[in-house]
Amino acid sequence: MEEKYDHSTPKFGSQQMRDTFRLSDAYVMLNHGSYGFPPQPVLNKRNQLLEEQESHPFTWFRTNLMDYYMESVKIAANLINGDVEDTFILSNVTEGTNCILKSVMLKERENGEILMNTHSYEAVQNMLSEMETTYGTKTRCVEIRFPISDEQDVVDLYARQLDLYPNIKIAVIDHITSPTALKLPVEKIVEVCRERNVLTLIDGAHAPGQLDLDMKKIK
Ligand SMILES: Cc1ncc(COP(=O)(O)O)c(C=O)c1O
């Protein structure tokens, strides 16, 4: 049976929020970034859909699945102020990053360079070094060192690397860096990339829910 959900913002405070999750009272969770877990209403919905899939497989795949998918895409697009036709749901960020980098670089191969930064996620760094072996691409890196006094400093560092290495085809920009929790000025970095005809891939693994996202503003 369809369960009705309360979509209002939950009350703030450790106990109220904690009660929304299944966490054991004895468990202190400090790394939601690596091993995130959904709140109870999401689990309930997931279980309900799984039940529906298992009990009516043919109807599920042939009739309902695309409608459910599109319903979710519309909600996701609205959350990030993106166009519905430009929004896709993938299993995780690693899959999305792989799809984009490998399809963009397929044609470039030996001449293609990819820009990351020193705070980029380790799995992304591993992917780039794997692509150096299998695709023959080259990885360039923006070194972001502390202390950082102004966000323009970071934008300037990107501009400097892009000017130094004109073969850079695409830049991977973390919206919030994983090891250091830096919020990068993605709008301005995208701008300096566009001015140089360089594509951008924003790794937004930690952004939805933490930042008000506006894909149309970021362009
Ligand atoms: C910046 C960043 N990118 C990518 C990922 C990988 O995300 P996923 O586990 O959804 O593939 C993470 C995971 O923590 C991350 O912090």
Coordinates of N, CA and C in Angstrom, one line a residue, residues 7-8 25 27 31 39 46 54 82 104 106 127 146 169 174-175 177 180-181 193 195 205:
H7 N 6.8 15.5 4.0 CA 7.9 16.1 3.3 C 8.4 17.4 4.0
S8 N 7.8 17.8 5.1 CA 8.3 19.0 5.7 C 9.7 18.8 6.3
D25 N 21.5 3.1 18.9 CA 21.8 4.2 19.9 C 23.3 4.1 20.3
Y27 N 25.8 3.7 18.5 CA 26.7 3.9 17.4 C 26.9 5.4 17.1
N31 N 31.2 9.3 9.8 CA 31.6 9.4 8.3 C 30.4 9.0 7.4
P39 N 17.3 7.8 5.5 CA 16.3 7.9 6.6 C 15.2 6.9 6.4
R46 N 11.7 2.3 -0.5 CA 12.6 1.4 -1.3 C 12.0 -0.1 -1.1
E54 N 9.2 -7.4 -7.3 CA 9.3 -8.9 -7.1 C 7.9 -9.5 -7.3
G82 N 17.9 22.1 -12.6 CA 18.4 21.7 -13.9 C 17.3 21.4 -14.8
V104 N 34.2 11.4 -23.1 CA 34.7 12.6 -23.6 C 36.2 12.4 -24.1
L106 N 37.5 9.5 -25.2 CA 37.6 8.4 -26.1 C 38.3 8.9 -27.4
M127 N 41.2 6.8 -11.1 CA 40.6 6.6 -12.4 C 41.5 7.3 -13.5
F146 N 47.3 25.4 1.5 CA 46.8 26.3 2.6 C 48.0 27.2 3.0
K169 N 41.5 19.1 -22.0 CA 40.2 19.0 -22.6 C 39.0 19.2 -21.6
D174 N 35.9 19.5 -7.9 CA 35.1 19.0 -6.7 C 34.3 20.2 -6.2
H175 N 33.0 20.0 -6.0 CA 32.2 21.1 -5.4 C 32.5 21.3 -4.0
T177 N 35.3 19.5 -1.5 CA 36.4 18.5 -1.5 C 36.3 17.4 -0.4
T180 N 39.3 17.5 2.6 CA 39.5 18.8 3.3 C 38.2 19.7 3.4
A181 N 37.1 19.2 2.9 CA 35.8 19.9 3.1 C 35.9 21.4 2.6
C193 N 37.1 28.1 -17.4 CA 37.3 27.0 -18.3 C 36.6 27.3 -19.7
E195 N 35.9 30.1 -21.0 CA 36.6 31.1 -21.8 C 37.7 30.5 -22.7
A205 N 29.7 15.2 -5.3 CA 29.3 14.1 -4.4 C 28.7 14.6 -3.1

